[in-house]
Short mmCIF file of C-alpha atoms in Angstrom, two decimals:
data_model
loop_
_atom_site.label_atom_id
_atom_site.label_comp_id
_atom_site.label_asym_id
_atom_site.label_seq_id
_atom_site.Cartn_x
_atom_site.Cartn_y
_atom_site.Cartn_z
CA UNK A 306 0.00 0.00 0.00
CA UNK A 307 1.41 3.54 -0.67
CA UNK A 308 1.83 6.07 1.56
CA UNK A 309 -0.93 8.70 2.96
CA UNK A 310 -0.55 12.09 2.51
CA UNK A 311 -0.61 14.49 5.58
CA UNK A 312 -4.44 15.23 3.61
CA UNK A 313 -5.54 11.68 3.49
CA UNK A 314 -4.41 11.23 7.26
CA UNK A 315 -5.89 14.28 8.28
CA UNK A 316 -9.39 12.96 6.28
CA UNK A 317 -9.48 9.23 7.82
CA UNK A 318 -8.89 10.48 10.96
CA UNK A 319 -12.30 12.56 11.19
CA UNK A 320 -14.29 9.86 9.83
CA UNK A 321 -14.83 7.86 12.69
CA UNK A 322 -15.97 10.97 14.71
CA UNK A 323 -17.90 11.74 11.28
CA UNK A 324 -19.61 8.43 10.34
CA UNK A 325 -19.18 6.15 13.34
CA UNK A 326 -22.37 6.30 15.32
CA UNK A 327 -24.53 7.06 12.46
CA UNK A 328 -23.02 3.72 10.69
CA UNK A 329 -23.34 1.58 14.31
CA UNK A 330 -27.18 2.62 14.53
CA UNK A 331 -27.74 2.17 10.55
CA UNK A 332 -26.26 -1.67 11.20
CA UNK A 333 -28.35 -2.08 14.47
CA UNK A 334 -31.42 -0.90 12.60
CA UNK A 335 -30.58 -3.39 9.82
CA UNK A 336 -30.66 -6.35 12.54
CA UNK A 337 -33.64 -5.30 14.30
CA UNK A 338 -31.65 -3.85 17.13
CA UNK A 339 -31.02 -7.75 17.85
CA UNK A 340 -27.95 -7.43 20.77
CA UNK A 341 -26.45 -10.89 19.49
CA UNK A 342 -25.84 -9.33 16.53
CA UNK A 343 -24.17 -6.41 18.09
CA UNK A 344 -20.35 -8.06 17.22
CA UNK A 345 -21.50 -8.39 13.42
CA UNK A 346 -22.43 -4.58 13.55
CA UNK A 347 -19.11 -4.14 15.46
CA UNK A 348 -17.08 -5.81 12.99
CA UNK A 349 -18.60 -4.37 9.86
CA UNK A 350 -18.78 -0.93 10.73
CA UNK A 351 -14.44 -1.45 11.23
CA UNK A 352 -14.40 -3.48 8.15
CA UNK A 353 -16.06 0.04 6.42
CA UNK A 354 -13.57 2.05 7.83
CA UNK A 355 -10.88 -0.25 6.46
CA UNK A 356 -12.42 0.04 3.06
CA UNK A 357 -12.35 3.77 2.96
CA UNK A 358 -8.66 3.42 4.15
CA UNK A 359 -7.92 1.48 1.28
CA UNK A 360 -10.04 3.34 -1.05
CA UNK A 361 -9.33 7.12 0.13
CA UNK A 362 -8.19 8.78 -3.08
CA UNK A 363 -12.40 7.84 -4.24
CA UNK A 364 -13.93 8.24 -1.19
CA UNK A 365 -12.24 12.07 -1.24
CA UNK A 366 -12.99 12.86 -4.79
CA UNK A 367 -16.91 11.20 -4.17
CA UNK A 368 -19.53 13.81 -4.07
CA UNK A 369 -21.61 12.04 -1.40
CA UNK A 370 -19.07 10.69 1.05
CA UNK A 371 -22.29 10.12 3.72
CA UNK A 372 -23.84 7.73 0.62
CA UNK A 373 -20.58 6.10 0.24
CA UNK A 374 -19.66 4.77 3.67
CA UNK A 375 -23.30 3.76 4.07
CA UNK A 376 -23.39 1.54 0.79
CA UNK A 377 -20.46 0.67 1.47
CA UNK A 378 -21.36 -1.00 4.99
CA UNK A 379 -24.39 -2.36 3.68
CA UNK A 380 -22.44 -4.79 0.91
CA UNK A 381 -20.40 -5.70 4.08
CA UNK A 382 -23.38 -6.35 5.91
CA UNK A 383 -25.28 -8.52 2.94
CA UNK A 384 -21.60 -10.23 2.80
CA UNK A 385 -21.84 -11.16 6.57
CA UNK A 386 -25.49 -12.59 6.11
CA UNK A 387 -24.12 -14.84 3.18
CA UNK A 388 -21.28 -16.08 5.34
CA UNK A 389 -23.44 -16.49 8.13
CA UNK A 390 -25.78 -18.45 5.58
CA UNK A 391 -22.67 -20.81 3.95
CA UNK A 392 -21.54 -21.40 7.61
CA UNK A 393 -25.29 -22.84 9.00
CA UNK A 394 -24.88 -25.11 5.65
CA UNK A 395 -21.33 -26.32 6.48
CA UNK A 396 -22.21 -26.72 10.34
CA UNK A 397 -25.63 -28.37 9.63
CA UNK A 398 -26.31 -28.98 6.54
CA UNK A 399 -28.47 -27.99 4.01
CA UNK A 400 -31.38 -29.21 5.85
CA UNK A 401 -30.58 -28.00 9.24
CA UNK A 402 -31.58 -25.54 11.03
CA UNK A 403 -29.85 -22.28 12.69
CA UNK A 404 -30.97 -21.32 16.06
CA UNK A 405 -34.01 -19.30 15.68
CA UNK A 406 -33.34 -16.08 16.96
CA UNK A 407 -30.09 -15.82 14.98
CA UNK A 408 -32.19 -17.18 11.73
CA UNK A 409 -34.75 -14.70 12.47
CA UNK A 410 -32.18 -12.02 12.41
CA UNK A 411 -30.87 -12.72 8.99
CA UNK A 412 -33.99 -13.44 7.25
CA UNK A 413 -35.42 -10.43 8.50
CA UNK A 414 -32.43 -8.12 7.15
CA UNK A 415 -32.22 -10.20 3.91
CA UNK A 416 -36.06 -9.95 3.30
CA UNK A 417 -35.59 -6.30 3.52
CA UNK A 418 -33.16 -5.92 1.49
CA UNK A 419 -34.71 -7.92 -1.71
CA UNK A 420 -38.03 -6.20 -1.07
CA UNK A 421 -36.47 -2.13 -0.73
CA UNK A 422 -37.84 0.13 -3.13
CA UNK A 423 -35.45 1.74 -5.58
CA UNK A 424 -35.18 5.88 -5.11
CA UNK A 425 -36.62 6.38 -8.64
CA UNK A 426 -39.90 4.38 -7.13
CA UNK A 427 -39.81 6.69 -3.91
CA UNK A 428 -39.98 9.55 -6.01
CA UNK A 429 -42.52 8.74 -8.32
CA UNK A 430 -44.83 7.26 -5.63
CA UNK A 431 -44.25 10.23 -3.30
CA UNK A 432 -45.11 12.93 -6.39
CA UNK A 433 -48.51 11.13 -6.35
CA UNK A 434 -49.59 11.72 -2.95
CA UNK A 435 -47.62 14.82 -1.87
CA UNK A 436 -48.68 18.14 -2.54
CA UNK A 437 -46.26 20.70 -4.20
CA UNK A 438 -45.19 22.03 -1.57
CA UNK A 439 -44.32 19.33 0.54
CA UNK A 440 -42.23 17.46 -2.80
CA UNK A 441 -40.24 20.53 -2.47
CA UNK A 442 -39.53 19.84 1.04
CA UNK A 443 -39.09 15.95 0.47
CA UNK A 444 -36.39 16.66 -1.87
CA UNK A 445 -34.72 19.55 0.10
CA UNK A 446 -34.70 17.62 3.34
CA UNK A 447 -34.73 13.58 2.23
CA UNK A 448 -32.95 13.44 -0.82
CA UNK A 449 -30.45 16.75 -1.13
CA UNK A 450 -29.80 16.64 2.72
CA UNK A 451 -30.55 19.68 3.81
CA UNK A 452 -31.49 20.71 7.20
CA UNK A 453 -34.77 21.94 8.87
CA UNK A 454 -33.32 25.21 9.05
CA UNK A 455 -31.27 25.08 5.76
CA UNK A 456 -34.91 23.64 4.39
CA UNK A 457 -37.03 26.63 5.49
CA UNK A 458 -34.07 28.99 4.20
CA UNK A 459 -34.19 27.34 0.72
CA UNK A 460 -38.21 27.50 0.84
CA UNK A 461 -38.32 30.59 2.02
CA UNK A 462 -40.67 29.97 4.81
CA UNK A 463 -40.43 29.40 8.90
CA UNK A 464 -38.91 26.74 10.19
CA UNK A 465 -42.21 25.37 11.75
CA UNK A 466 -44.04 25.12 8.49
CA UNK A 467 -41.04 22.83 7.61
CA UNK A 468 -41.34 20.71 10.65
CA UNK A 469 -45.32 20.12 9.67
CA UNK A 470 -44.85 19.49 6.12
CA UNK A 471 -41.92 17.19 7.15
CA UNK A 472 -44.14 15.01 10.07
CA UNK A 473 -46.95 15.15 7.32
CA UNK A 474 -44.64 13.90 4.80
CA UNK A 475 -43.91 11.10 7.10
CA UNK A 476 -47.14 10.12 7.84
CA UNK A 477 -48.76 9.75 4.47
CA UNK A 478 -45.10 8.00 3.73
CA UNK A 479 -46.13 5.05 6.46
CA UNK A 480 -49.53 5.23 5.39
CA UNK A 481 -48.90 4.64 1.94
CA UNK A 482 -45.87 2.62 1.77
CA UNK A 483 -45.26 0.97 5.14
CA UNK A 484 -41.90 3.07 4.96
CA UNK A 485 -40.40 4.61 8.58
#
């Protein structure tokens, strides 16, 4: 492996203060908060980090570093679940089964996973039952990143009307799409 520049040091040191917790708690979510699963989480969130290590001349050029490190730790994740999958066949066969909670675990993230909706779906479905006004916040808040504040700057309204259309937005989301 080359050598870091004082730049690239500088950047990989601020991403676990940057990305850490939000990539723990992403990994949690993605096991149903399921505590025997906390040393998978453990173990792929430093597995991302060691990725970005390797792969720090992208990650710094990337546009959406926050995107990156989460895809990123979700392949590693899906790659866990397969290993955990090839091991239950090599321990107990094809036949066998896991331990339950573990099983239900796994299934549970992978079932997820193959039924997600892509973004381009999101969009469309949320244009349908959205008004104007609140697509404009969807996109300003959900999809470009911006804050509450930065949100009600961009629309050029109060901060609380941002906050309403953003629970509403939420609501009609769950309603509509089971989404959370």
């Amino acid at each position: 492996m080359k050598r870091l520049t004082e730049e690239q040091e500088a950047f990989l040191n601020q991403l676990p203060a940057k990305y850490g917790t939000y990539l723990e708690k992403y990994a949690c979510r993605f096991f149903d908060y399921k505590p025997h699963m906390l040393s998978i989480v453990e173990d792929a969130v430093q597995e991302t980090f060691i990725v970005a290590i390797c792969e720090v001349e992208d990650l710094m050029k990337h546009s959406n570093k926050h995107g990156w490190m989460k895809t990123t730790l979700k392949h590693i994740l899906l790659n866990k679940c397969r290993e955990i999958s090839r091991r239950k066949e090599e321990l107990y066969g094809e036949e066998a089964e896991i331990p339950a909670i573990a099983q239900s675990a796994i299934v549970n993230a992978l079932e997820r996973w193959e039924s997600r909706i892509t973004l381009p779906e999101v969009i469309e479905r949320a244009g349908e039952i959205l008004t104007d006004n609140e697509m404009e916040s969807f996109i300003d808040h959900y999809l470009i990143g911006l804050t509450t504040e930065e949100t009600a700057l961009q629309e050029g309204v109060s901060v609380d009307a941002v906050r309403g259309r953003l629970s509403r937005i939420r609501k009609k989301m769950k309603k509509n799409f089971g989404m959370k």
